Coordinates of C-alpha atoms in Angstrom, one line a residue:
M1 CA 4.2 -4.9 18.2
R2 CA 4.0 -5.1 21.9
P3 CA 3.3 -2.3 24.5
E4 CA 6.7 -1.8 26.0
D5 CA 8.4 -1.1 21.2
L6 CA 6.8 2.4 22.5
A7 CA 10.7 2.9 23.6
L8 CA 11.6 2.3 19.7
L9 CA 10.0 4.5 17.6
N10 CA 12.1 6.8 16.4
V11 CA 8.9 10.0 14.9
P12 CA 10.9 12.7 12.1
G13 CA 9.1 15.3 12.3
S14 CA 10.4 18.8 9.4
V15 CA 12.2 18.1 6.8
T16 CA 14.4 21.6 5.4
L17 CA 16.9 20.5 1.8
H18 CA 19.6 23.2 0.9
G19 CA 20.9 21.9 -2.1
D20 CA 23.0 18.1 -1.4
L21 CA 22.1 19.2 2.2
L22 CA 18.7 17.4 3.8
L23 CA 18.3 17.9 7.4
V24 CA 15.1 16.1 9.0
D25 CA 14.4 16.1 13.7
V26 CA 13.6 12.9 15.2
A27 CA 11.3 12.0 18.1
R28 CA 12.2 9.1 21.0
P29 CA 9.7 7.7 23.7
D30 CA 12.9 7.4 26.3
L31 CA 10.4 4.8 29.4
E32 CA 13.3 5.5 31.1
A33 CA 14.0 8.5 31.3
D34 CA 9.7 9.3 30.8
A35 CA 10.4 11.5 28.3
Y36 CA 10.8 13.2 24.7
S37 CA 13.8 13.0 23.8
G38 CA 15.0 14.1 19.7
N39 CA 17.9 15.1 17.8
L40 CA 18.6 16.1 14.3
W41 CA 20.2 14.1 11.2
R42 CA 21.8 14.6 7.4
V43 CA 19.9 12.2 5.6
P44 CA 22.6 12.0 2.2
Q45 CA 21.4 10.7 -0.8
D46 CA 23.1 6.8 -0.5
G47 CA 24.3 5.9 3.4
P48 CA 22.7 5.7 6.2
P49 CA 22.0 9.0 8.4
V50 CA 24.3 10.5 10.5
R51 CA 23.5 12.9 14.3
F52 CA 23.7 15.8 13.3
T53 CA 23.2 17.1 16.4
F54 CA 23.7 16.1 20.0
G55 CA 21.1 18.4 22.3
D56 CA 18.4 16.0 24.7
R57 CA 15.0 17.5 22.8
D58 CA 16.5 19.5 19.3
S59 CA 13.9 19.8 16.5
A60 CA 12.1 22.1 14.2
P61 CA 15.8 22.8 11.3
R62 CA 15.4 24.9 8.9
I63 CA 18.7 25.7 6.9
S64 CA 19.2 29.4 5.9
P65 CA 18.3 30.7 2.2
D66 CA 22.3 31.2 1.6
G67 CA 23.3 27.8 2.6
A68 CA 25.9 28.0 5.4
W69 CA 23.4 28.4 9.2
V70 CA 21.2 26.1 10.3
A71 CA 18.9 27.3 12.8
F72 CA 16.1 24.5 15.3
L73 CA 14.3 24.6 18.8
R74 CA 16.3 23.0 21.6
A75 CA 14.2 22.5 25.0
G76 CA 16.4 21.2 27.0
D77 CA 15.7 20.9 30.7
G78 CA 12.6 23.6 29.9
S79 CA 11.1 25.7 27.1
P80 CA 12.2 25.2 23.7
Q81 CA 14.8 28.2 22.2
L82 CA 16.0 29.6 19.1
H83 CA 18.9 27.6 17.9
V84 CA 21.5 28.7 14.9
M85 CA 25.3 26.4 13.4
P86 CA 27.4 26.9 10.3
T87 CA 25.5 24.1 8.0
G88 CA 29.7 23.2 8.2
G89 CA 29.2 21.2 11.7
G90 CA 28.9 22.3 15.0
E91 CA 27.3 24.2 19.1
G92 CA 24.8 25.3 18.6
R93 CA 24.4 28.7 19.7
P94 CA 21.9 29.8 21.9
V95 CA 20.0 32.8 19.5
T96 CA 16.4 33.4 22.5
D97 CA 15.9 32.9 26.5
L98 CA 12.5 34.3 26.6
P99 CA 10.6 32.5 29.3
L100 CA 7.5 30.4 28.3
G101 CA 9.4 29.3 24.2
T102 CA 9.5 30.4 21.6
G103 CA 8.2 28.8 18.1
V104 CA 9.9 26.9 14.2
P105 CA 12.5 29.4 13.2
V106 CA 11.6 31.0 9.7
W107 CA 14.3 32.9 7.7
A108 CA 14.7 36.3 6.2
P109 CA 15.8 36.8 2.8
D110 CA 19.5 38.1 3.8
S111 CA 19.9 35.3 6.0
R112 CA 20.3 37.0 9.0
R113 CA 17.4 38.2 9.9
I114 CA 15.1 34.7 12.0
A115 CA 10.6 35.3 12.3
F116 CA 9.5 33.1 15.1
V117 CA 6.3 33.7 18.0
A118 CA 6.9 33.3 21.1
R119 CA 4.1 34.0 24.0
V120 CA 4.5 36.7 26.3
A121 CA 3.1 36.4 29.9
E122 CA 1.4 39.1 30.9
P123 CA 3.1 41.0 34.8
G124 CA 3.3 38.6 37.6
R125 CA 1.8 35.8 35.9
Y126 CA 3.9 31.9 34.6
G127 CA 6.9 32.6 37.0
T128 CA 7.6 35.7 36.1
E129 CA 8.1 36.9 38.9
E130 CA 10.8 35.3 41.1
G131 CA 8.7 33.6 44.4
V132 CA 5.1 33.6 43.4
G133 CA 3.2 30.7 42.2
A134 CA 1.3 30.0 40.4
E135 CA -1.0 29.4 43.2
A136 CA 0.0 32.5 44.2
E137 CA -1.0 35.1 41.8
A138 CA -3.6 37.2 41.4
P139 CA -7.1 35.6 40.0
R140 CA -7.9 36.1 36.2
R141 CA -10.4 38.4 34.6
I142 CA -11.7 36.2 32.3
T143 CA -13.8 38.7 29.9
G144 CA -13.6 36.2 26.9
L145 CA -14.8 33.1 25.0
R146 CA -11.5 32.0 23.6
H147 CA -9.5 32.2 26.7
R148 CA -7.9 29.1 26.4
T149 CA -7.4 25.7 24.5
E150 CA -6.2 22.5 25.2
G151 CA -2.3 21.5 25.3
I152 CA -1.8 25.0 26.0
G153 CA -3.8 26.7 29.1
F154 CA -5.2 29.9 29.7
T155 CA -4.2 31.8 26.0
F156 CA -5.4 35.7 27.1
D157 CA -2.8 36.3 29.2
R158 CA 0.0 34.6 27.5
R159 CA -1.0 35.8 23.7
Q160 CA 1.1 34.6 21.2
S161 CA 3.5 37.4 19.9
L162 CA 5.6 37.9 16.3
F163 CA 9.1 38.2 16.9
V164 CA 12.2 39.0 14.6
V165 CA 15.8 38.6 15.7
N166 CA 19.6 39.4 14.2
A167 CA 20.9 35.2 14.2
L168 CA 24.1 36.3 14.0
A169 CA 25.2 39.8 16.0
D170 CA 27.2 38.9 19.0
V171 CA 24.5 39.9 21.6
P172 CA 21.4 37.9 19.8
V173 CA 18.3 40.7 20.7
P174 CA 14.9 39.8 19.8
V175 CA 12.5 42.6 19.2
R176 CA 8.6 42.3 19.9
L177 CA 6.7 43.5 16.5
T178 CA 3.1 42.4 17.6
E179 CA 0.7 43.0 21.0
G180 CA -2.6 42.9 21.6
P181 CA -6.1 40.8 22.8
Y182 CA -4.8 37.5 19.6
D183 CA -2.5 35.6 18.2
V184 CA -0.7 35.7 15.4
E185 CA 0.3 32.0 13.4
S186 CA 2.6 30.9 10.1
P187 CA 5.0 33.4 9.9
C188 CA 6.6 33.7 6.5
W189 CA 9.2 37.0 4.7
T190 CA 7.6 38.2 2.0
P191 CA 11.2 38.4 -1.0
D192 CA 11.3 42.0 -0.5
G193 CA 12.5 41.1 3.9
E194 CA 10.7 44.0 4.2
H195 CA 7.6 42.5 5.5
V196 CA 6.4 39.2 7.8
L197 CA 2.5 37.4 7.0
V198 CA 1.3 36.2 9.8
S199 CA -2.5 34.4 10.1
A200 CA -4.5 36.9 12.4
P201 CA -8.4 36.9 14.6
R202 CA -10.2 39.5 11.7
D203 CA -9.5 43.0 13.0
L204 CA -7.2 41.8 15.0
D205 CA -10.4 40.3 18.0
G206 CA -9.0 37.2 19.5
E207 CA -12.8 36.8 19.2
S208 CA -13.2 36.2 16.2
L209 CA -13.3 32.2 14.4
H210 CA -12.3 34.1 11.7
T211 CA -8.8 34.7 10.5
D212 CA -7.2 36.4 7.6
V213 CA -3.8 37.6 6.6
Y214 CA -1.7 40.0 8.2
A215 CA 1.4 42.6 6.8
V216 CA 3.8 43.3 10.4
P217 CA 6.6 45.2 9.2
A218 CA 9.9 43.4 9.8
G219 CA 11.6 47.4 10.5
G220 CA 8.0 48.1 13.5
G221 CA 4.6 49.5 12.7
A222 CA 1.3 48.7 12.8
P223 CA -0.2 45.1 11.3
I224 CA -1.2 45.5 8.7
L225 CA -5.0 44.2 7.2
A226 CA -3.0 42.5 3.2
V227 CA -5.5 39.3 2.8
R228 CA -9.3 39.9 3.7
S229 CA -10.0 36.2 3.6
D230 CA -13.6 34.1 2.9
G231 CA -13.5 32.3 6.7
S232 CA -10.1 31.7 7.8
A233 CA -6.9 32.1 6.1
E234 CA -3.4 29.9 7.7
H235 CA 0.2 28.7 6.6
P236 CA 0.7 31.7 4.3
V237 CA 3.4 32.0 1.3
A238 CA 5.1 34.4 -0.8
L239 CA 5.3 35.4 -4.1
P240 CA 8.6 37.3 -5.8
G241 CA 5.6 38.8 -8.6
G242 CA 3.7 39.7 -5.3
E243 CA 0.9 37.0 -4.2
V244 CA 0.4 35.5 -1.5
L245 CA -1.1 32.0 -1.7
Y246 CA -2.3 30.4 1.9
L247 CA -4.5 27.4 3.0
G248 CA -8.2 28.3 3.4
T249 CA -11.3 27.9 4.4
E250 CA -14.9 28.9 3.7
F251 CA -17.8 29.8 6.4
S252 CA -19.7 32.6 8.2
G253 CA -20.7 32.8 11.4
L254 CA -20.0 29.6 13.9
D255 CA -20.3 27.3 11.3
A256 CA -17.0 26.8 11.3
V257 CA -17.2 22.7 11.4
A258 CA -16.7 19.9 8.8
R259 CA -15.6 22.8 6.0
N260 CA -12.7 22.0 3.6
T261 CA -9.3 23.2 3.4
G262 CA -8.5 24.5 0.1
L263 CA -5.4 25.9 -1.4
Y264 CA -5.0 29.9 -2.0
R265 CA -3.8 32.7 -4.1
A266 CA -4.9 37.0 -3.6
P267 CA -2.3 39.3 -5.1
L268 CA -0.6 41.6 -1.3
W269 CA -0.7 45.3 -1.7
I270 CA 0.3 46.0 1.1
A271 CA -0.3 49.8 0.8
G272 CA -0.3 52.2 4.3
E273 CA -3.2 50.7 5.8
T274 CA -5.5 49.8 3.6
A275 CA -6.3 46.2 2.5
I276 CA -7.3 45.1 -1.3
G277 CA -5.9 41.8 -1.7
T278 CA -8.7 39.1 -2.0
G279 CA -8.3 35.1 -2.4
T280 CA -9.8 32.7 -5.2
R281 CA -9.8 29.3 -4.6
L282 CA -7.6 27.4 -6.5
T283 CA -8.8 23.9 -5.3
E284 CA -12.4 22.4 -5.4
E285 CA -13.7 23.0 -2.9
E286 CA -16.3 19.7 -2.5
S287 CA -12.8 17.2 -3.2
V288 CA -9.6 18.3 -2.1
D289 CA -9.0 19.0 1.9
C290 CA -5.3 20.2 1.9
E291 CA -4.3 19.2 5.6
P292 CA -2.3 22.1 7.1
L293 CA 1.2 21.9 6.0
P294 CA 2.2 25.6 4.3
P295 CA 2.3 24.8 0.4
V296 CA 5.5 25.2 -2.0
P297 CA 5.5 26.8 -4.9
L298 CA 7.6 24.4 -7.4
R299 CA 8.5 25.7 -11.7
D300 CA 5.2 24.2 -12.3
G301 CA 2.6 24.4 -9.4
V302 CA 2.1 24.8 -5.7
L303 CA 2.8 21.3 -3.6
V304 CA -0.1 20.8 -1.1
A305 CA -1.3 17.7 1.0
V306 CA -4.2 16.3 0.2
R307 CA -6.7 13.8 2.4
V308 CA -7.7 11.0 0.4
R309 CA -9.9 8.5 1.8
G310 CA -7.2 7.8 4.6
A311 CA -4.0 8.5 2.8
V312 CA -2.2 11.9 2.9
E313 CA -1.0 12.2 -0.8
L314 CA 1.6 14.5 -1.4
R315 CA -0.7 16.2 -5.2
L316 CA 0.2 19.4 -7.0
V317 CA -2.4 21.5 -7.1
P318 CA -1.2 22.6 -11.9
S319 CA -0.5 26.1 -12.8
G320 CA -2.8 28.7 -13.7
A321 CA -5.6 26.2 -11.1
L322 CA -8.8 27.7 -10.8
D323 CA -11.6 25.6 -9.1
T324 CA -9.6 22.7 -9.6
P325 CA -11.3 18.8 -8.6
L326 CA -9.0 16.6 -7.0
E327 CA -8.5 14.8 -10.2
K328 CA -6.2 17.3 -11.4
L329 CA -4.5 18.0 -9.2
V330 CA -0.6 16.0 -10.1
P331 CA 0.3 12.8 -7.7
I332 CA 3.5 13.0 -6.3
L333 CA 3.8 11.0 -3.4
G334 CA 1.7 9.0 -0.3
E335 CA -0.1 6.4 -2.4
R336 CA -1.5 4.4 0.9
A337 CA 0.3 6.3 3.1
G338 CA -0.1 9.8 5.3
V339 CA 2.3 12.8 4.6
R340 CA 3.7 14.2 7.7
S341 CA 5.7 16.9 6.3
F342 CA 7.6 17.8 3.2
T343 CA 9.5 20.7 1.9
S344 CA 11.6 20.8 -1.8
C345 CA 14.3 22.6 -2.6
G346 CA 14.9 23.7 -6.9
E347 CA 13.0 21.2 -8.2
Q348 CA 13.8 19.1 -5.7
V349 CA 11.5 17.1 -3.3
V350 CA 11.5 15.8 0.1
A351 CA 9.1 14.8 2.5
V352 CA 8.7 12.4 5.5
V353 CA 5.9 10.1 4.4
S354 CA 4.1 6.9 7.1
T355 CA 2.8 4.0 6.3
P356 CA 1.3 1.2 7.8
A357 CA 4.9 -0.4 9.7
S358 CA 6.9 2.6 10.1
P359 CA 5.4 6.9 12.2
G360 CA 7.8 7.7 9.0
E361 CA 10.7 7.7 6.8
V362 CA 12.5 10.6 4.6
V363 CA 11.1 9.8 0.7
T364 CA 11.8 11.4 -2.1
P365 CA 9.3 10.8 -5.2
D366 CA 12.9 7.7 -5.7
G367 CA 12.1 6.3 -3.2
P368 CA 12.9 5.7 1.0
L369 CA 15.8 8.0 2.2
T370 CA 16.0 6.5 5.3
D371 CA 14.6 3.0 7.8
F372 CA 14.4 4.9 11.2
S373 CA 11.4 2.2 12.3
G374 CA 13.7 -1.2 11.0
A375 CA 13.8 -2.2 14.7
L376 CA 9.7 -2.5 14.4
A377 CA 8.4 -6.0 14.4
G378 CA 5.4 -8.1 14.6
I379 CA 4.2 -5.8 12.5
S380 CA 0.2 -6.4 11.3
P381 CA -0.7 -4.6 6.9
L382 CA -4.2 -3.0 6.8
L383 CA -6.4 -4.6 4.6
E384 CA -8.8 -2.5 2.4
I385 CA -12.4 -2.6 4.0
T386 CA -15.7 -1.4 2.3
A387 CA -20.0 -2.0 2.9
V388 CA -23.3 -1.2 2.2
S389 CA -25.2 1.5 5.0
A390 CA -28.7 1.0 5.5
D391 CA -29.9 3.5 3.3
G392 CA -27.3 2.4 0.9
Y393 CA -24.2 4.7 1.3
P394 CA -20.9 3.6 1.0
V395 CA -18.9 3.0 3.7
H396 CA -14.9 2.1 3.7
G397 CA -12.5 1.3 6.3
W398 CA -10.0 -1.1 6.8
L399 CA -9.3 -3.5 8.9
A400 CA -6.2 -5.4 10.6
L401 CA -5.2 -9.1 11.3
P402 CA -3.4 -10.7 14.4
E403 CA -1.1 -13.9 13.4
G404 CA -2.6 -16.8 13.2
E405 CA -6.0 -18.5 11.6
G406 CA -8.8 -17.8 14.3
P407 CA -11.5 -16.5 14.8
H408 CA -10.0 -13.4 16.5
P409 CA -11.8 -11.5 19.2
V410 CA -12.5 -8.0 17.3
L411 CA -12.2 -4.9 18.5
L412 CA -14.1 -1.7 17.1
N413 CA -12.2 1.6 17.1
V414 CA -14.2 4.6 16.2
H415 CA -11.8 7.5 15.5
G416 CA -11.8 11.1 16.5
G417 CA -13.3 14.9 14.9
P418 CA -15.3 13.7 14.1
F419 CA -14.1 15.2 10.6
H420 CA -11.0 13.6 10.7
Q421 CA -10.9 9.7 9.2
H422 CA -8.0 6.5 9.9
G423 CA -5.8 5.8 7.2
W424 CA -3.3 4.1 5.2
A425 CA -0.5 6.3 8.1
F426 CA 0.8 3.9 10.9
L427 CA -1.3 4.3 13.7
D428 CA 0.8 2.1 17.1
E429 CA -3.0 2.0 18.5
T430 CA -3.4 -0.2 15.9
Q431 CA -0.7 -2.3 15.7
V432 CA -0.6 -3.0 19.4
Y433 CA -4.2 -4.0 19.1
A434 CA -3.5 -6.9 16.7
G435 CA -0.1 -7.7 18.5
A436 CA -1.7 -8.3 21.6
G437 CA -4.3 -11.1 19.5
Y438 CA -7.6 -8.7 17.9
A439 CA -8.8 -8.1 14.2
V440 CA -9.2 -4.5 14.8
V441 CA -12.0 -2.8 12.3
L442 CA -11.7 0.6 11.1
P443 CA -14.1 2.1 9.9
N444 CA -14.4 5.8 7.7
P445 CA -18.4 7.1 8.6
R446 CA -20.0 9.8 7.2
G447 CA -18.9 12.5 9.2
S448 CA -15.2 12.2 9.0
S449 CA -12.8 13.7 6.3
G450 CA -10.6 12.0 3.4
Y451 CA -14.6 11.3 1.3
G452 CA -15.2 15.1 0.3
Q453 CA -17.1 18.4 2.4
A454 CA -20.0 16.6 2.0
H455 CA -19.1 13.1 3.3
G456 CA -17.8 15.4 6.9
R457 CA -21.0 17.3 6.7
S458 CA -22.9 14.9 6.2
V459 CA -23.7 14.5 10.1
I460 CA -24.1 18.4 11.0
G461 CA -28.4 18.3 12.7
A462 CA -27.6 14.7 12.7
L463 CA -25.2 13.0 15.2
G464 CA -25.3 9.5 16.6
T465 CA -27.6 8.4 12.4
V466 CA -26.0 8.3 9.2
D467 CA -22.5 8.3 10.8
A468 CA -24.2 4.7 13.7
D469 CA -25.2 2.8 10.5
D470 CA -22.2 3.8 8.8
V471 CA -20.3 2.2 12.0
L472 CA -22.1 -0.7 12.0
A473 CA -21.5 -2.1 7.9
L474 CA -18.6 -2.2 8.2
L475 CA -18.5 -4.2 11.7
D476 CA -20.3 -5.7 10.0
A477 CA -18.1 -6.6 6.8
A478 CA -15.6 -7.2 9.6
L479 CA -17.3 -10.2 10.7
D480 CA -17.6 -11.6 7.3
R481 CA -14.8 -12.7 7.2
P482 CA -13.9 -16.2 8.6
E483 CA -10.6 -14.8 10.5
C484 CA -13.0 -12.6 13.0
D485 CA -15.3 -14.7 16.0
A486 CA -18.8 -12.4 15.6
G487 CA -19.1 -12.8 19.5
R488 CA -16.9 -12.2 21.0
V489 CA -16.5 -7.9 19.9
G490 CA -15.6 -5.3 21.7
V491 CA -16.3 -1.5 20.8
M492 CA -13.6 1.3 21.7
G493 CA -12.5 5.1 20.4
G494 CA -11.9 8.8 22.1
S495 CA -12.9 11.8 21.4
Y496 CA -15.9 12.1 18.7
G497 CA -15.0 8.0 18.7
G498 CA -15.6 8.2 21.9
F499 CA -19.2 9.7 22.0
M500 CA -19.6 7.0 19.1
T501 CA -18.9 3.6 21.3
S502 CA -20.9 5.5 24.8
W503 CA -23.6 6.3 22.4
L504 CA -23.4 2.7 19.8
A505 CA -23.4 0.7 23.7
A506 CA -27.3 2.7 24.5
R507 CA -28.1 1.9 21.4
H508 CA -26.8 -1.9 20.6
G509 CA -25.3 -2.3 22.8
D510 CA -26.5 -6.5 22.4
R511 CA -23.7 -6.5 19.3
F512 CA -20.2 -6.3 21.8
R513 CA -19.7 -7.8 24.8
A514 CA -17.7 -4.6 26.4
A515 CA -17.0 -0.8 25.7
W516 CA -13.6 0.8 26.1
S517 CA -14.9 4.5 26.0
E518 CA -12.2 7.1 26.2
R519 CA -11.6 11.0 27.1
A520 CA -15.4 11.0 25.8
V521 CA -17.9 13.5 24.0
N522 CA -20.3 12.4 27.0
A523 CA -22.7 16.0 27.3
W524 CA -23.4 18.3 24.6
D525 CA -25.0 21.4 27.0
S526 CA -22.2 20.8 29.5
F527 CA -19.6 21.0 26.8
T528 CA -20.7 24.6 25.5
G529 CA -19.6 25.9 28.6
S530 CA -16.6 23.4 29.9
S531 CA -14.6 22.7 26.3
D532 CA -12.4 25.2 25.0
I533 CA -14.8 24.5 21.7
G534 CA -17.1 24.6 22.9
W535 CA -18.8 27.5 22.9
F536 CA -19.6 27.3 19.4
F537 CA -18.3 23.3 18.0
A538 CA -22.1 22.1 19.3
E539 CA -23.9 24.1 18.4
A540 CA -22.3 23.4 15.1
Y541 CA -23.1 19.7 15.4
C542 CA -26.5 19.8 17.2
G543 CA -27.8 22.9 17.0
P544 CA -28.5 25.9 19.8
D545 CA -31.7 24.0 20.7
I546 CA -30.8 22.7 24.8
E547 CA -33.2 19.6 24.0
T548 CA -31.5 18.4 20.8
Q549 CA -28.8 19.0 22.6
R550 CA -30.0 16.6 25.1
A551 CA -31.1 14.1 23.0
M552 CA -27.2 13.4 21.2
S553 CA -25.3 13.5 24.4
P554 CA -25.6 9.0 25.4
L555 CA -25.5 11.3 29.2
Y556 CA -28.8 10.9 29.0
H557 CA -29.1 7.5 27.7
A558 CA -26.7 5.4 29.6
D559 CA -29.6 4.6 31.1
R560 CA -30.1 2.2 28.3
I561 CA -26.5 1.3 28.4
T562 CA -26.3 -2.4 30.4
L563 CA -22.4 -4.2 29.4
P564 CA -19.1 -2.9 31.1
F565 CA -18.1 -0.1 30.3
A566 CA -14.4 1.6 30.8
V567 CA -14.7 5.6 31.1
V568 CA -11.2 7.1 30.8
H569 CA -10.1 10.5 30.9
S570 CA -7.6 13.4 32.2
E571 CA -7.3 15.6 35.2
E572 CA -5.7 17.6 32.9
D573 CA -8.1 17.6 29.0
I574 CA -9.3 20.7 28.0
R575 CA -10.6 19.5 24.8
C576 CA -12.8 17.5 26.2
P577 CA -13.4 18.3 30.4
V578 CA -12.8 15.6 33.4
E579 CA -16.4 16.1 33.7
Q580 CA -17.7 14.8 30.5
A581 CA -16.5 12.0 32.2
Q582 CA -17.3 12.2 35.5
R583 CA -21.3 12.4 34.7
M584 CA -21.2 9.4 32.8
F585 CA -19.9 7.3 35.2
V586 CA -21.7 8.8 37.8
A587 CA -24.5 7.6 36.1
L588 CA -23.6 4.0 35.3
R589 CA -22.8 2.9 38.6
R590 CA -25.9 4.9 39.5
N591 CA -27.6 2.7 36.8
G592 CA -25.7 -0.5 38.2
T593 CA -23.6 -1.2 34.9
P594 CA -20.3 -3.3 36.0
A595 CA -18.6 0.9 34.8
E596 CA -14.8 1.3 35.7
F597 CA -13.2 4.8 35.9
L598 CA -9.4 5.2 35.0
L599 CA -8.7 8.8 35.1
F600 CA -4.6 10.2 34.5
P601 CA -3.3 12.8 36.4
G602 CA -1.1 15.5 34.6
E603 CA -2.0 14.1 30.9
G604 CA -4.4 16.2 28.7
H605 CA -6.7 15.3 25.5
E606 CA -3.5 13.4 24.1
L607 CA -1.8 11.6 25.7
S608 CA -2.0 8.6 23.6
R609 CA -0.3 10.2 20.8
G610 CA 1.6 12.2 23.1
G611 CA 0.8 11.5 26.7
R612 CA 4.1 11.2 28.7
P613 CA 5.6 7.8 27.8
K614 CA 5.5 6.4 31.1
H615 CA 1.5 6.7 31.4
R616 CA 0.8 6.2 27.2
L617 CA 2.3 2.2 28.3
Q618 CA 0.1 2.5 31.5
R619 CA -2.9 3.2 29.3
F620 CA -1.9 0.3 27.0
E621 CA -1.6 -2.1 29.4
A622 CA -4.9 -0.9 31.0
V623 CA -7.0 -1.1 27.0
L624 CA -4.8 -4.8 26.6
E625 CA -6.0 -5.9 30.9
W626 CA -9.4 -5.2 30.0
W627 CA -9.9 -7.0 26.6
S628 CA -8.6 -9.6 28.1
R629 CA -11.6 -10.1 30.8
H630 CA -13.8 -9.2 28.5
L631 CA -13.8 -10.8 25.5
S632 CA -11.4 -13.8 26.2

C-alpha cells in the first residue's frame, strides 16, 4: 500500500437490519476535496452492494421497528442533521436543524419518535449570536476539572442533552428533555416507549468519573436514577421483562484506568424518584474485556464484542451467565479480525469486520457479503510472533514483512493507550510502511488490553519498566528472523507509543538508528494540568508524587537521547497538549540532539486516523522521508 492509496479506503461504519433490508454506511477519504465523503449502501444477500443515498456525508443508518423508515445523519457542508426516508427509497427529509448538529438516531417502539443527543451552546457562544465570532465572545468562567474533551473542545458551555422528535410529523419539532451541568450518552427506549434510558454522570454531576443509568420520561420530567453502577454504566439496553443490560467497569475514586469492561444485567424499576436497580456482572472481570459497542440480546443470550489477544471477537454471553469467563463465551465472528459494529434482526446476525487486508466488510456467520476493499493492492500479511520478557513473562505481537527476501530495515511501532492493543484489524500505517520496504514489529506489552485485566494493570506505577522489557523482547524475537536487519532499526509510536519511543530512545538508544515520537506524553507533571484527562490519568498511572511522575517522564531523561529524533504533534491536541512536544523539542535541541519538530495545524490527537486527508497523506510522506534518511 502506498500513501496515496488512502483514497482507496472504503471504511464501513454501522449496520442496521430489518428482514431482508441490510444497510451500512461507508466513508471514504477524498484527497482532492481534502474531506471525507460517505453514503448508505444496501447489501443484498446475493449480489453486490447498491448505493442507497446520495448525499455528501451520510452515516449512522437506523431502520424503524416497523421496517417502513430509515433514519440517518447527513452532514453536507455543516454539522450532521437527522434525516428520514422510506425504506423503499426516495429523498431524505430533514428532521432537525440544530446549530451544533445531532447524534445517532434511536427509534421508539412506535416507529414515529426518535431519540438522540445533541450539544446545546450557551447563549452567545459557538455562533449563536449573529456577527459574533469566537474571538469576540465573552471570557469563559471555568469552575470544574472536566471542562473540555479531545475531539470536541470545551464542553461545559455546550452540554450534550437528550432530545426526542416526532420524525413523521408535518413539521418535526425536537423537544429537549435534559438540561443541566452534565452530558448524557447512549439513549435507549424502554419497551413501552414511556422512558428513554441514558448513561449520565453520578448524581448528574459533570465532574464525576462514575456513570449510572437514568430514565428520562419521554413526555418530559426530571431524570430518574434507574441503575447504580459499581463504577461506570454505558450503552444501556432495555429488555421486555423489566431489566436492563449495560456495559460497565468497577472502580472507586480516580482509579478508573485499565479496567476490563463487562456485561451487566440489572432490574429496572422506575417508581417516583427512587432508584433500586443494582447491576450483576455476567462476564468475568479478569478475562473478559468488552469493546464499547452496545450489547445485542438474542433468544439464547447476549452478543458482545470482546478484545481477545489482538482480535475483537463477537461472542455470545449465554442465558443465565454469571461471572462467566472468556472460554465459556461462544465465538460467533471475528476470529483473527476486529469487529467494528454489529446488529441482529430476529436471530440473524450481521457485523462489520476488519481484517489485516480490509478496513471492513459486512459479514454474517456464513461469510462476507461485501468486497469494499477489492481495489487495495500490495497488502502484507501479519505474522504472529511471541517472546519471553526479561522476567520470564510471555509476550505476544505481530510482524509484517515487505516483499522480497531482505534483510529489511525494521520499524518498531508501539501502540497508544497504554490500555489498547495492536491486532488483527486493518492498520493503514502497517501496510504503508511494509509497502515501502520496512519490516514492522507490532508489540502488545504489559499494559495492553486483550490479555486479562492483570496484564493491563501491571504497569500501574511502573511505566517504562516491564512494558519496555516486553517491547524489546518482542523486537529481539523479530530480529532473530533472517528477513529483519538488526543493524537498521527505528522506533516509533503515538500517544503512549510516543512516550515509549522517547523512553526507549533515552534508555536504549544504542538499539536504534532514529526515533519518531508522535503526540507523546513526555512529562507527566505538566500533563496533569494541561490534558483533558490529565487531572486523573497521570495520578492513576504514576501516583500523586511529583518526583515519581518526573522519574517516569521521558522529558527528564532527555539528556540521554543522542540519536536523530523527530517530535511530531498537532496544534489542537487536547489529549496530549502541544506543550508536551515543545518541551521535549527544546530540551533535545539545547542538548545538541539532532531533533526536528513537525507540527500539524488544525489537527487534534486523532490526526493519523481521522485527520484531514491531505494531512494524513503529508504525514505518511514525512514518515517515509524520515526513515529513508536514517535507515537506508
